C-alpha atoms as a PDB file:
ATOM      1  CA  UNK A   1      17.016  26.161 -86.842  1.00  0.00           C
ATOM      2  CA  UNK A   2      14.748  23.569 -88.962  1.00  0.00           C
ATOM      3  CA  UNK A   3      10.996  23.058 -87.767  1.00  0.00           C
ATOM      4  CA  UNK A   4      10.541  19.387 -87.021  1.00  0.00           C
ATOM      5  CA  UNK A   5       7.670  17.255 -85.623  1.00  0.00           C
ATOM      6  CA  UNK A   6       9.611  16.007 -82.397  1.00  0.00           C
ATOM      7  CA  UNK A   7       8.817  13.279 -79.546  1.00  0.00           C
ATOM      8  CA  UNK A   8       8.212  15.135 -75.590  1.00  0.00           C
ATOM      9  CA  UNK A   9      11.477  14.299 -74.682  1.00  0.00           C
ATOM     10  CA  UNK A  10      13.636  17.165 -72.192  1.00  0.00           C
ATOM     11  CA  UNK A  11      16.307  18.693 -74.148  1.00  0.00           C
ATOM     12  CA  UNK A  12      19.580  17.898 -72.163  1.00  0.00           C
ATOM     13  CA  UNK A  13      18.267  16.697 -69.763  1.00  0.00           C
ATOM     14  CA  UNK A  14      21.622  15.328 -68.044  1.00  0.00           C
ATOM     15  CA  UNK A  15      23.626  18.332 -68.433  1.00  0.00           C
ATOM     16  CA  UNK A  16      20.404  20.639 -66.947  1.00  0.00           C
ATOM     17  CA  UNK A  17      20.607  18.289 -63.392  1.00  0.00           C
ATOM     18  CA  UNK A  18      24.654  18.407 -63.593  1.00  0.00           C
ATOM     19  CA  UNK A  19      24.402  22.114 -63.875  1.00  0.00           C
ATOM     20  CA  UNK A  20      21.964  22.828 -61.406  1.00  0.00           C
ATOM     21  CA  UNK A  21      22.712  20.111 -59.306  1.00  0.00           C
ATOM     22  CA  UNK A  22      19.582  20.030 -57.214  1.00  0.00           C
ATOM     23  CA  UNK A  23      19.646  19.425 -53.926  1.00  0.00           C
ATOM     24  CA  UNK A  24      16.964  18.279 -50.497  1.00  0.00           C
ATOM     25  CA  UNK A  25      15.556  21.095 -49.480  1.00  0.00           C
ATOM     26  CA  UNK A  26      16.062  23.676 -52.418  1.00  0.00           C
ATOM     27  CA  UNK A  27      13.878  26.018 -54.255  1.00  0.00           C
ATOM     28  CA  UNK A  28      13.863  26.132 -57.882  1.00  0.00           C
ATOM     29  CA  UNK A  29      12.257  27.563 -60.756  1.00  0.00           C
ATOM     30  CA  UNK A  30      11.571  26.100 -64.302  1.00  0.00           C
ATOM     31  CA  UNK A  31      10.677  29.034 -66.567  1.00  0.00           C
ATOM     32  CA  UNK A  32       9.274  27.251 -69.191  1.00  0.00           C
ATOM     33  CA  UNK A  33       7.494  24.116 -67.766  1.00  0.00           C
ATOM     34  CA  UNK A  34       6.431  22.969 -71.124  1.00  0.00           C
ATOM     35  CA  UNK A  35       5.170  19.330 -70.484  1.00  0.00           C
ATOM     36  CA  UNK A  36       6.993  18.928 -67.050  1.00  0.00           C
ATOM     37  CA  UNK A  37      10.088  16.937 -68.326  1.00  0.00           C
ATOM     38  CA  UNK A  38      12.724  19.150 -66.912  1.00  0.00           C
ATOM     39  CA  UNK A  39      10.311  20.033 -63.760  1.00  0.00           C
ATOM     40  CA  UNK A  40      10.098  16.069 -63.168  1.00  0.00           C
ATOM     41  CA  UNK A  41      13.554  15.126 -62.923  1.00  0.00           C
ATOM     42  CA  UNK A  42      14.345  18.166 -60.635  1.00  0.00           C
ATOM     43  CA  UNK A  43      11.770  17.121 -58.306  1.00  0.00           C
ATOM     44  CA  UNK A  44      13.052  13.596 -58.306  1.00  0.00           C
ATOM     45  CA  UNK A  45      16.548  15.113 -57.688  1.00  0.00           C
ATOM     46  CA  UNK A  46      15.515  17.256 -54.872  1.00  0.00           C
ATOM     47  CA  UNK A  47      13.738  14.578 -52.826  1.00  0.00           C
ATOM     48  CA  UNK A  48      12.276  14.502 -50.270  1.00  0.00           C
ATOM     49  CA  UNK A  49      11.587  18.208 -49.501  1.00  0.00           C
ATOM     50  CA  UNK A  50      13.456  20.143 -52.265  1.00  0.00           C
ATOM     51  CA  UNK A  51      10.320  22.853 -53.850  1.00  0.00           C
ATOM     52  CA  UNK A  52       9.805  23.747 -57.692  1.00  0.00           C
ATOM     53  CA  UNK A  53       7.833  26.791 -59.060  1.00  0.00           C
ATOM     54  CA  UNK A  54       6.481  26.046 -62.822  1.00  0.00           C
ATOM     55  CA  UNK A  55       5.790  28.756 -65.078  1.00  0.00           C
ATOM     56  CA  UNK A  56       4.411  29.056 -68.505  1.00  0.00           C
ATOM     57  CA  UNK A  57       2.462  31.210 -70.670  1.00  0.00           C
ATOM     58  CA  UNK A  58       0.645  28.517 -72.353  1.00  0.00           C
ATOM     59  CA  UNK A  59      -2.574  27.926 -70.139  1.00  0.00           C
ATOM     60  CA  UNK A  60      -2.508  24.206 -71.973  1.00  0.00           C
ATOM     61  CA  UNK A  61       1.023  23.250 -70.678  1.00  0.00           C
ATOM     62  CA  UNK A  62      -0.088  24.272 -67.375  1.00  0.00           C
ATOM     63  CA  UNK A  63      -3.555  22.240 -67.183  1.00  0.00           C
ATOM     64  CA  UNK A  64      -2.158  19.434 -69.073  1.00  0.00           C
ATOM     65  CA  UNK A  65       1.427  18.991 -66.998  1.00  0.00           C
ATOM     66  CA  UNK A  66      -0.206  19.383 -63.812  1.00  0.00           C
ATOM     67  CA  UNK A  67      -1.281  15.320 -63.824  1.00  0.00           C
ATOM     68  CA  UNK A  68       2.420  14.352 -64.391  1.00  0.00           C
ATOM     69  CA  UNK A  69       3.247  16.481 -61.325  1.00  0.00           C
ATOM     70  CA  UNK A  70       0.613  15.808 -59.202  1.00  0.00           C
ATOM     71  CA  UNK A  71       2.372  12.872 -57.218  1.00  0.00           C
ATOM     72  CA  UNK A  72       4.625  15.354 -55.757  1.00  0.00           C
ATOM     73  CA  UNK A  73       1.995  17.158 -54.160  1.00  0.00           C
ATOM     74  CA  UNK A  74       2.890  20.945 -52.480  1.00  0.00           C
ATOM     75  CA  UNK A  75       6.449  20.814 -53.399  1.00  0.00           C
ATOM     76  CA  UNK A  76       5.146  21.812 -56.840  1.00  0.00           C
ATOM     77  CA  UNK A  77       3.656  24.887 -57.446  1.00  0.00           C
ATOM     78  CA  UNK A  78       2.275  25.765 -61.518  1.00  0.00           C
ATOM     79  CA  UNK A  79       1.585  29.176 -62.478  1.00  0.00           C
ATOM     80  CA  UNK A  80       0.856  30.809 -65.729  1.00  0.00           C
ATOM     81  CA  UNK A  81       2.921  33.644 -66.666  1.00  0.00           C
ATOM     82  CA  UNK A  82       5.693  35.207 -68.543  1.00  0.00           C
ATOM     83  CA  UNK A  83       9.481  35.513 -67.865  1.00  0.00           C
ATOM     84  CA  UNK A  84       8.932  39.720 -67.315  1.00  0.00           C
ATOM     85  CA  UNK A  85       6.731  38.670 -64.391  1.00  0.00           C
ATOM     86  CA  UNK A  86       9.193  35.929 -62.913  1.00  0.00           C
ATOM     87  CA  UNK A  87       9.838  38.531 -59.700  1.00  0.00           C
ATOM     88  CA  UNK A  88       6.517  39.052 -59.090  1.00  0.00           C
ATOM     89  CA  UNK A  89       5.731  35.217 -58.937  1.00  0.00           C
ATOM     90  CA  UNK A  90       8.315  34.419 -56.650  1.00  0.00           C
ATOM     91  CA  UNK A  91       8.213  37.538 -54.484  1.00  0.00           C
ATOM     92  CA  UNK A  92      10.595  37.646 -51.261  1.00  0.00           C
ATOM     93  CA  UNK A  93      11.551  34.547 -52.343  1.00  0.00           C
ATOM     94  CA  UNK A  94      15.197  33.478 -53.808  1.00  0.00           C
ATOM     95  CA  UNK A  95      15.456  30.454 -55.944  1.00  0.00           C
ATOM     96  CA  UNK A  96      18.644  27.899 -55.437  1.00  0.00           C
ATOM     97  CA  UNK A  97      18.507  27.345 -59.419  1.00  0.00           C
ATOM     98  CA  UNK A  98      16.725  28.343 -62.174  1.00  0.00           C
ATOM     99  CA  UNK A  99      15.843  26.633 -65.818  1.00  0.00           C
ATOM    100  CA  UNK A 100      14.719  28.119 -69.079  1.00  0.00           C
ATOM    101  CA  UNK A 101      14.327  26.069 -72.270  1.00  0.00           C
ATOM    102  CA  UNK A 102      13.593  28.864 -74.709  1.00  0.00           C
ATOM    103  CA  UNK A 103      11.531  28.923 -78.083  1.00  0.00           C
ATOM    104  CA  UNK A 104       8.336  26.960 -79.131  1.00  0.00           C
ATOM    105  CA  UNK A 105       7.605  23.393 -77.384  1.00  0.00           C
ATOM    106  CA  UNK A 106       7.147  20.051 -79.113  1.00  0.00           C
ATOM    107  CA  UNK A 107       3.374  20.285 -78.390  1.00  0.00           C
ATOM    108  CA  UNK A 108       2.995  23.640 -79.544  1.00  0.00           C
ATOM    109  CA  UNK A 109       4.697  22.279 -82.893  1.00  0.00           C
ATOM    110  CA  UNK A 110       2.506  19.320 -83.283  1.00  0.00           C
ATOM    111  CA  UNK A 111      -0.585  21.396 -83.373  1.00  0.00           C
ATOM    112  CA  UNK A 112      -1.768  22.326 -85.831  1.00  0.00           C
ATOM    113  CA  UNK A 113      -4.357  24.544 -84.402  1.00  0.00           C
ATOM    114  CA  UNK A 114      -1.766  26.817 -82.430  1.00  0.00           C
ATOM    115  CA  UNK A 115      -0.097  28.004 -86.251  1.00  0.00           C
ATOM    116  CA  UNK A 116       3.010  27.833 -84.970  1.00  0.00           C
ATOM    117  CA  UNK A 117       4.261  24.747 -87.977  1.00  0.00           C
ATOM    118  CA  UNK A 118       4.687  25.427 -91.685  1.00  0.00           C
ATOM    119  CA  UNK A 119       4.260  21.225 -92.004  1.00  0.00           C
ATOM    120  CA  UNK A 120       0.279  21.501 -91.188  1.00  0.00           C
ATOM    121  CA  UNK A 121      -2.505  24.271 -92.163  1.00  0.00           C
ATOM    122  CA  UNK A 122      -4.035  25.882 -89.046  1.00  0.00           C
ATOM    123  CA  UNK A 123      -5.053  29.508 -88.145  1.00  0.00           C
ATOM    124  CA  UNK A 124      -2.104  32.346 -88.632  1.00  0.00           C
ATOM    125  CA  UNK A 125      -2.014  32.462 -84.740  1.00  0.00           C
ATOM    126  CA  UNK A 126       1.382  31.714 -83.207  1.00  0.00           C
ATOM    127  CA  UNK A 127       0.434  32.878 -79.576  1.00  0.00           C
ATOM    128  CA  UNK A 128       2.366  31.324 -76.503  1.00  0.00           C
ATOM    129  CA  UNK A 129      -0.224  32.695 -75.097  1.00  0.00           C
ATOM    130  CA  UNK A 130      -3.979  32.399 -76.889  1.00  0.00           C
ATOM    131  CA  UNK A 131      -5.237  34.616 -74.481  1.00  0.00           C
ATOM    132  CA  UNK A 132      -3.268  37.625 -75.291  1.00  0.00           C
ATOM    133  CA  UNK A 133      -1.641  39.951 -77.821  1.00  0.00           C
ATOM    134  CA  UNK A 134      -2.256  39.988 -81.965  1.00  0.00           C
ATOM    135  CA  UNK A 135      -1.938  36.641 -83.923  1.00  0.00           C
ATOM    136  CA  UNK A 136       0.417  36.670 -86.449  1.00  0.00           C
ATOM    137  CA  UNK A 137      -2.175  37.383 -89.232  1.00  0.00           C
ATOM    138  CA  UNK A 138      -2.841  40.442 -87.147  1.00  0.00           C
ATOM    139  CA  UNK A 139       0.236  41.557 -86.547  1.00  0.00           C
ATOM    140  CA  UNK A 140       0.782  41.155 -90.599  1.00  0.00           C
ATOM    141  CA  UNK A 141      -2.200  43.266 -91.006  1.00  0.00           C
ATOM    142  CA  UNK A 142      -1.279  46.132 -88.504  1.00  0.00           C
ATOM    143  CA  UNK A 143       2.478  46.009 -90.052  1.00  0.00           C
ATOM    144  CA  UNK A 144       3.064  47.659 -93.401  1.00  0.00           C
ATOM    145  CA  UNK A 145       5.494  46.575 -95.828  1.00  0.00           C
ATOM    146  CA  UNK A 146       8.732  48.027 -95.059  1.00  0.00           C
ATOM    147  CA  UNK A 147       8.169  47.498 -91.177  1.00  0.00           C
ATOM    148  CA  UNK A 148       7.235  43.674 -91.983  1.00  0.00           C
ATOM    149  CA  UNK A 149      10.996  43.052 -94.141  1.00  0.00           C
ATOM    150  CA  UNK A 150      12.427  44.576 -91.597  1.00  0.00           C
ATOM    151  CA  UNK A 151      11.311  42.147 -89.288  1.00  0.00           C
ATOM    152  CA  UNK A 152      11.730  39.304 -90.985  1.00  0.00           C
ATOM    153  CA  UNK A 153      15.170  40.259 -91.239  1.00  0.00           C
ATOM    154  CA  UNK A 154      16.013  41.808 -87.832  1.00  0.00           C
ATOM    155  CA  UNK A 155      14.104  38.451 -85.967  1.00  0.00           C
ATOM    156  CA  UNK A 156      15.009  35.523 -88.344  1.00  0.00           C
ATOM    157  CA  UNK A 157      17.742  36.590 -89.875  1.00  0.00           C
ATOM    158  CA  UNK A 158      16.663  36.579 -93.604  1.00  0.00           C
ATOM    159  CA  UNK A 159      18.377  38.303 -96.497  1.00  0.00           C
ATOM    160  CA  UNK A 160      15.580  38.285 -98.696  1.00  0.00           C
ATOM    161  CA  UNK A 161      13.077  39.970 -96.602  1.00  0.00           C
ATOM    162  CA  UNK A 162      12.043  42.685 -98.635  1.00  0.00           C
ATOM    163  CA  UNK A 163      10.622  40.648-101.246  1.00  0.00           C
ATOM    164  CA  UNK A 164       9.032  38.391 -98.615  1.00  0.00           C
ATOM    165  CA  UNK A 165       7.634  41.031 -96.789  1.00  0.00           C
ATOM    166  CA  UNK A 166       6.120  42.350-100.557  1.00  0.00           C
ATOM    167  CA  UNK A 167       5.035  38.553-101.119  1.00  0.00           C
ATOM    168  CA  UNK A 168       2.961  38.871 -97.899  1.00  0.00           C
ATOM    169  CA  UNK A 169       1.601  41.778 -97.824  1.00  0.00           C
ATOM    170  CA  UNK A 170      -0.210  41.461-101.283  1.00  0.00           C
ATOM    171  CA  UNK A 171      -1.817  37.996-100.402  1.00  0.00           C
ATOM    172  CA  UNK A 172      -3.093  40.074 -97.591  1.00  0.00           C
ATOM    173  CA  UNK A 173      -4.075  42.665 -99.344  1.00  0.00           C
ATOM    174  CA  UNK A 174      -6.606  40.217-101.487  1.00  0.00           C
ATOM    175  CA  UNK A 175      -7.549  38.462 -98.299  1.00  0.00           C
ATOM    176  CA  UNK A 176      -5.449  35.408 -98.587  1.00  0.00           C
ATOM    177  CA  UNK A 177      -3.384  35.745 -96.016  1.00  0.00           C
ATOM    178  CA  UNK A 178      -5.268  33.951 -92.637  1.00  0.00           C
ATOM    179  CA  UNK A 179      -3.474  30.338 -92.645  1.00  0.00           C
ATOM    180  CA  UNK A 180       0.205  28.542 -91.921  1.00  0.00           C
ATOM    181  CA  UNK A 181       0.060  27.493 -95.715  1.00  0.00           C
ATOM    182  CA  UNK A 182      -0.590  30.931 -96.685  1.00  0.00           C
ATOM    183  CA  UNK A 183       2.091  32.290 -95.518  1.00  0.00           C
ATOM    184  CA  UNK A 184       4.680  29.614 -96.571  1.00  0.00           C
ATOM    185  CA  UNK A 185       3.072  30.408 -99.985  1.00  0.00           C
ATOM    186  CA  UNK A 186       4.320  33.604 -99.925  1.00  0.00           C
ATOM    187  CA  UNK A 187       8.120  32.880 -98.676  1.00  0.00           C
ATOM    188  CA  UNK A 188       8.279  29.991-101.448  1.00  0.00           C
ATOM    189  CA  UNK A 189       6.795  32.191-104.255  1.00  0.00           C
ATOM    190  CA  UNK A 190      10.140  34.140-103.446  1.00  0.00           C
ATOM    191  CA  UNK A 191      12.732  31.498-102.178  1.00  0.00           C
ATOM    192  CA  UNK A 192      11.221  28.609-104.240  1.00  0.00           C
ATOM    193  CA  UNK A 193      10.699  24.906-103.178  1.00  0.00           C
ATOM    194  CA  UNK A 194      13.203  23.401-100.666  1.00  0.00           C
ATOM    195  CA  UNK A 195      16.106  22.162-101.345  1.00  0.00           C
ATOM    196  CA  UNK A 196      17.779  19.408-100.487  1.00  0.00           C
ATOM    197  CA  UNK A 197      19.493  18.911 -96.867  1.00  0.00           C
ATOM    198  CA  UNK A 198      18.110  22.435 -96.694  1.00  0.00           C
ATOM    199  CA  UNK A 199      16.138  23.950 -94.223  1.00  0.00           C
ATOM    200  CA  UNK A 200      12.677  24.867 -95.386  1.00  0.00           C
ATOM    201  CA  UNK A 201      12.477  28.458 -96.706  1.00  0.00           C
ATOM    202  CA  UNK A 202       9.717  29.168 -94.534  1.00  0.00           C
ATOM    203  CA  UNK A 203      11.835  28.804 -91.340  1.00  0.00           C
ATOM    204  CA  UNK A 204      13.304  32.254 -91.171  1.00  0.00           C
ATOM    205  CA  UNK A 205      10.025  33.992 -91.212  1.00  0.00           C
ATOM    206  CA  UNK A 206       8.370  31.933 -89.492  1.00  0.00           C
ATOM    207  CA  UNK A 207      10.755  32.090 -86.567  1.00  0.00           C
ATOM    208  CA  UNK A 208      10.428  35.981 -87.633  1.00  0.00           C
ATOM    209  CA  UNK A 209       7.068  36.116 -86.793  1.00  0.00           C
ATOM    210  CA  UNK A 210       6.405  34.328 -83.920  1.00  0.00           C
ATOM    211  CA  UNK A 211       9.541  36.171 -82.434  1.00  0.00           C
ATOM    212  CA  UNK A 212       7.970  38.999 -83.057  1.00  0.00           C
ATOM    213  CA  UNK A 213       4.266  38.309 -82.270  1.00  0.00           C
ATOM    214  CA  UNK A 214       5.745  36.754 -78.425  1.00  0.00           C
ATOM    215  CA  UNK A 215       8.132  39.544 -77.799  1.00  0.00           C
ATOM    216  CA  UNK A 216      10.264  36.237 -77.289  1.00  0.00           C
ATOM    217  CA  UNK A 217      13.963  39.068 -77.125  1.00  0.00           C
ATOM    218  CA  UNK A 218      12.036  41.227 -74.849  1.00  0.00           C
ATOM    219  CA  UNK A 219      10.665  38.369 -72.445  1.00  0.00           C
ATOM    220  CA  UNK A 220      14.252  36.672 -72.571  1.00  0.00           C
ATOM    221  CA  UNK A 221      16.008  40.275 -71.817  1.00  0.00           C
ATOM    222  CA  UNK A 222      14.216  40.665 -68.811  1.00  0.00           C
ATOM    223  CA  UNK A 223      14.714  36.931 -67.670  1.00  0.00           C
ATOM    224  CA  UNK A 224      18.261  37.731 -67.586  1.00  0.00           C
ATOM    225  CA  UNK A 225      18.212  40.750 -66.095  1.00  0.00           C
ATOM    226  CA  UNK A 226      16.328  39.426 -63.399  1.00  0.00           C
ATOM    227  CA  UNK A 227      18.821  36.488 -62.633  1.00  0.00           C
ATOM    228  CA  UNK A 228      21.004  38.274 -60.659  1.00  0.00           C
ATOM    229  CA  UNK A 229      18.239  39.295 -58.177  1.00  0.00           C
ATOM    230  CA  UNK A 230      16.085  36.403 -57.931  1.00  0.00           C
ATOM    231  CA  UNK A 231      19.751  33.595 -57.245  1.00  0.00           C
ATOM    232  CA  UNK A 232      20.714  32.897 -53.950  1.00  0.00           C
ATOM    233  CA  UNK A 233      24.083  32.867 -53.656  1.00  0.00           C
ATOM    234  CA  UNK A 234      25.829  30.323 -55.102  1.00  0.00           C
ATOM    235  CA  UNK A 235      22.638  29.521 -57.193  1.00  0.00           C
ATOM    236  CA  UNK A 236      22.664  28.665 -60.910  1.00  0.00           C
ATOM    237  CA  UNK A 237      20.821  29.645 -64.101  1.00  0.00           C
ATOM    238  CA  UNK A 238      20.436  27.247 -66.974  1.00  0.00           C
ATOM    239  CA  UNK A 239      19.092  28.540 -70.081  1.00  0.00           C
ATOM    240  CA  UNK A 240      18.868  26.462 -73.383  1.00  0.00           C
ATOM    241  CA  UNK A 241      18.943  28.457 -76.849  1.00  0.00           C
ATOM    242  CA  UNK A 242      18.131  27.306 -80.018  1.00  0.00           C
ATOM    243  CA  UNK A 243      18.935  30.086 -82.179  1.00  0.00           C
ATOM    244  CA  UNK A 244      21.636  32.236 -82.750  1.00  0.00           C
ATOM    245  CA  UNK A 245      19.780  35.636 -81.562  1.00  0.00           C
ATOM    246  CA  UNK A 246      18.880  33.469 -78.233  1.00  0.00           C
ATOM    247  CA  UNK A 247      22.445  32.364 -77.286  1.00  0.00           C
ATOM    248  CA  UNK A 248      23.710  35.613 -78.057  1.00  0.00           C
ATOM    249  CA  UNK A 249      21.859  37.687 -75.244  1.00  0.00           C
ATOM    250  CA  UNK A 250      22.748  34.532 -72.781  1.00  0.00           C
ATOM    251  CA  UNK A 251      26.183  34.873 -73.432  1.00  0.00           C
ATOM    252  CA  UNK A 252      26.418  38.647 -73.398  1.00  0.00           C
ATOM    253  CA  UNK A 253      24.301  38.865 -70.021  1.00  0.00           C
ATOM    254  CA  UNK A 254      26.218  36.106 -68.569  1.00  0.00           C
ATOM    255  CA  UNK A 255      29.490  37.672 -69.251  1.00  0.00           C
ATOM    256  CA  UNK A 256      29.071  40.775 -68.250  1.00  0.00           C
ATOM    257  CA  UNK A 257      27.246  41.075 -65.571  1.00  0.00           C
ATOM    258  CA  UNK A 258      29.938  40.911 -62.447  1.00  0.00           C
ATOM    259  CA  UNK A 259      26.834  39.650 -60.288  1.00  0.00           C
ATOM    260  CA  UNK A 260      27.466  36.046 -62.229  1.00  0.00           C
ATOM    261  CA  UNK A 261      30.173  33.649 -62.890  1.00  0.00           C
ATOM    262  CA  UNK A 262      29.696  31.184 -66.051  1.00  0.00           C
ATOM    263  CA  UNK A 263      30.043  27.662 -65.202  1.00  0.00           C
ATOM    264  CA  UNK A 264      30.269  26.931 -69.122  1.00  0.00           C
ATOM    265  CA  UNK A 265      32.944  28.490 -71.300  1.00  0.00           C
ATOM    266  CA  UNK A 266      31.380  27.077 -74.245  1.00  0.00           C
ATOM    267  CA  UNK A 267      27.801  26.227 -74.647  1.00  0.00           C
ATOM    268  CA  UNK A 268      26.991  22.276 -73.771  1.00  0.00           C
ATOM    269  CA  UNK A 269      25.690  20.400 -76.896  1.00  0.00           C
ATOM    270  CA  UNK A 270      23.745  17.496 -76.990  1.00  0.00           C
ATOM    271  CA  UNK A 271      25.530  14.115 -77.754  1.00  0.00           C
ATOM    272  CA  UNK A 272      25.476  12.217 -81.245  1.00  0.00           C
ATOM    273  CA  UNK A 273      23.094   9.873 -79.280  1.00  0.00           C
ATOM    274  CA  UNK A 274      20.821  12.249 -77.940  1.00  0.00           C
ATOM    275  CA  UNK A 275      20.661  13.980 -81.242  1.00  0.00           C
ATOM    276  CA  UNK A 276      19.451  10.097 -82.741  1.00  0.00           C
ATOM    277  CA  UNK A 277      17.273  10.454 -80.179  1.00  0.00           C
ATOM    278  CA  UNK A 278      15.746  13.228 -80.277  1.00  0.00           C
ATOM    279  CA  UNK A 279      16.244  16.165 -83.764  1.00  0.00           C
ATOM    280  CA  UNK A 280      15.278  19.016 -81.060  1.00  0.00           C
ATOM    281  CA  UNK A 281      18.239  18.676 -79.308  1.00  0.00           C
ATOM    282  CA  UNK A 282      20.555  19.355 -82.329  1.00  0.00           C
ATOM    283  CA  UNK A 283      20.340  22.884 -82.350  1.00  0.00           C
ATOM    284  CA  UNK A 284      20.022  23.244 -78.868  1.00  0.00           C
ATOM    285  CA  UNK A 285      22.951  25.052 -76.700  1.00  0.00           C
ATOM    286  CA  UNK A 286      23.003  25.250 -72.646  1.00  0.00           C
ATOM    287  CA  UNK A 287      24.953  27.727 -70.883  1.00  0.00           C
ATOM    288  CA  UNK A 288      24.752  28.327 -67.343  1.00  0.00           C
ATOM    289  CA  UNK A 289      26.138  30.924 -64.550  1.00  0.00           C
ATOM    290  CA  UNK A 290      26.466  30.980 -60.917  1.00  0.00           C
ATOM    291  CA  UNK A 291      25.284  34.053 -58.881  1.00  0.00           C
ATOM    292  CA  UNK A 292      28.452  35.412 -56.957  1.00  0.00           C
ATOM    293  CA  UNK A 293      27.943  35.940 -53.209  1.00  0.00           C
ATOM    294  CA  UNK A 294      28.735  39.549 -51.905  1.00  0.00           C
ATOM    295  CA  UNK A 295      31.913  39.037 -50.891  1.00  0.00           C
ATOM    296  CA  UNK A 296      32.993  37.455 -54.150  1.00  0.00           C
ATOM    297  CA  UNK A 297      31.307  40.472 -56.072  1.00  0.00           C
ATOM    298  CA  UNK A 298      33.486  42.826 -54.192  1.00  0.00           C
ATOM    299  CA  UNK A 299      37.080  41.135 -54.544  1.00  0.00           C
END
């Protein structure tokens, strides 16, 4: 769960294409098109006529992925928008396989400007989406106390919320609450400095927050609940967590929904040299499902 500055790279990307296995002449949907890594191999897969719908609710990944794409020409199509309005982008239309790689993107991380990193000072933002919904410094400001440490612990797991939530909440009170560094001030007045092999104490709430100020849980719950509907048969979801709270609605809506069939008992994990590779992958966990055809559903 430790923030890192990482390189662009797509997040397993092998086990993705052996998962969804894309094929000539399919339709398929990345959910979180990011900076077109994923998107790019599936379209290379899928030659010469397979089609791929990119989605994301970052207007940047959208204008500045469309030049990688562009050589495939109208087998791509980019549109911005969240997972809750996945049916309404693809309409009639059923998708052969479908990828989501969930949580904040390397480029979102490496800016500072965005205020999603504890590692830089920028704005108290942490929007997905710039265009819409409170930054995080207004979502501190409309929360009080006990609503904020409950937060912080419901969305990033953190035992010492309540005096975390106090922490914040008087820096905002005296107007000091409006940057990144501000609030990693606050966690470490309570948590203190780092320690070593240790993840930063900032991470929780951070995660917390930007959970929180995305409706990340809501978006992903009706992601899943739209898998079912949007699969042809025989079609496959792939959706990569990197938190505990993420995997755990995957794996509960994959399991028991009688619509699906996992394809992974356990969650795929990246390999020691991936991980050398690239420090994103190491908490990152795939698990997939395959939409049942009628006839299965009713045996």
């Amino acid at each position: 769960m430790s923030e890192q500055v990482y390189t662009h790279a797509p997040v397993l990307l092998a086990e993705v294409l052996a998962q969804l296995a894309p094929k000539s002449g399919g339709l398929y949907v990345d959910a979180t098109l990011g900076r077109g890594g994923h998107s790019e191999a599936i379209l290379e897969a899928s030659a010469p006529d397979g089609r791929l719908i990119g989605i994301d609710r970052d207007p940047r990944a959208l204008e500045e992925t469309a030049p990688r794409l562009a050589r495939f020409g109208d087998r791509v199509k980019l549109v911005h928008a969240a997972f809750a309005e996945l049916q309404n982008v693809l309409g009639d239309e059923r998708v052969d396989g479908l990828l989501a790689d969930l949580g904040v993107s390397s480029p979102q991380l490496d800016d500072a400007t965005r205020g999603f990193s504890f590692r830089a000072e920028g704005p108290l933002d942490m929007r997905m989406d710039p265009t819409r919904g409170l930054s995080a410094r207004e979502l501190i400001a409309e929360t009080d106390e006990q609503e904020l440490a409950n937060l912080i612990f419901r969305l990033g797991e953190e035992r010492r919320s309540r005096p975390i939530a106090r922490a914040i909440k008087r820096l905002e009170a005296s107007g000091e609450m409006n940057t990144t560094g501000d609030l990693r001030r606050a966690t470490v007045s309570v948590l203190g400095p780092r320690r070593t092999g240790g993840i930063d104490p900032a991470t929780r709430t951070f995660q917390a927050l930007r959970l929180a100020v995305n409706g990340e849980l809501e978006q992903l719950d009706a992601l899943l609940a739209a898998v079912p509907d949007v699969l042809v048969d025989g079609g496959v979801a792939a959706i990569i967590s990197f938190h505990s709270l993420e995997d755990r609605a995957v794996k509960r809506a994959f399991r028991g929904d009688e619509r699906l069939e996992p394809t992974t008992k356990k969650p795929i994990v990246a390999t020691d040299e991936e991980n050398d590779r690239n420090p994103r992958a190491r908490s990152a966990k795939l698990r997939a499902a395959r939409r049942l055809s009628r006839g299965e559903e009713a045996r």
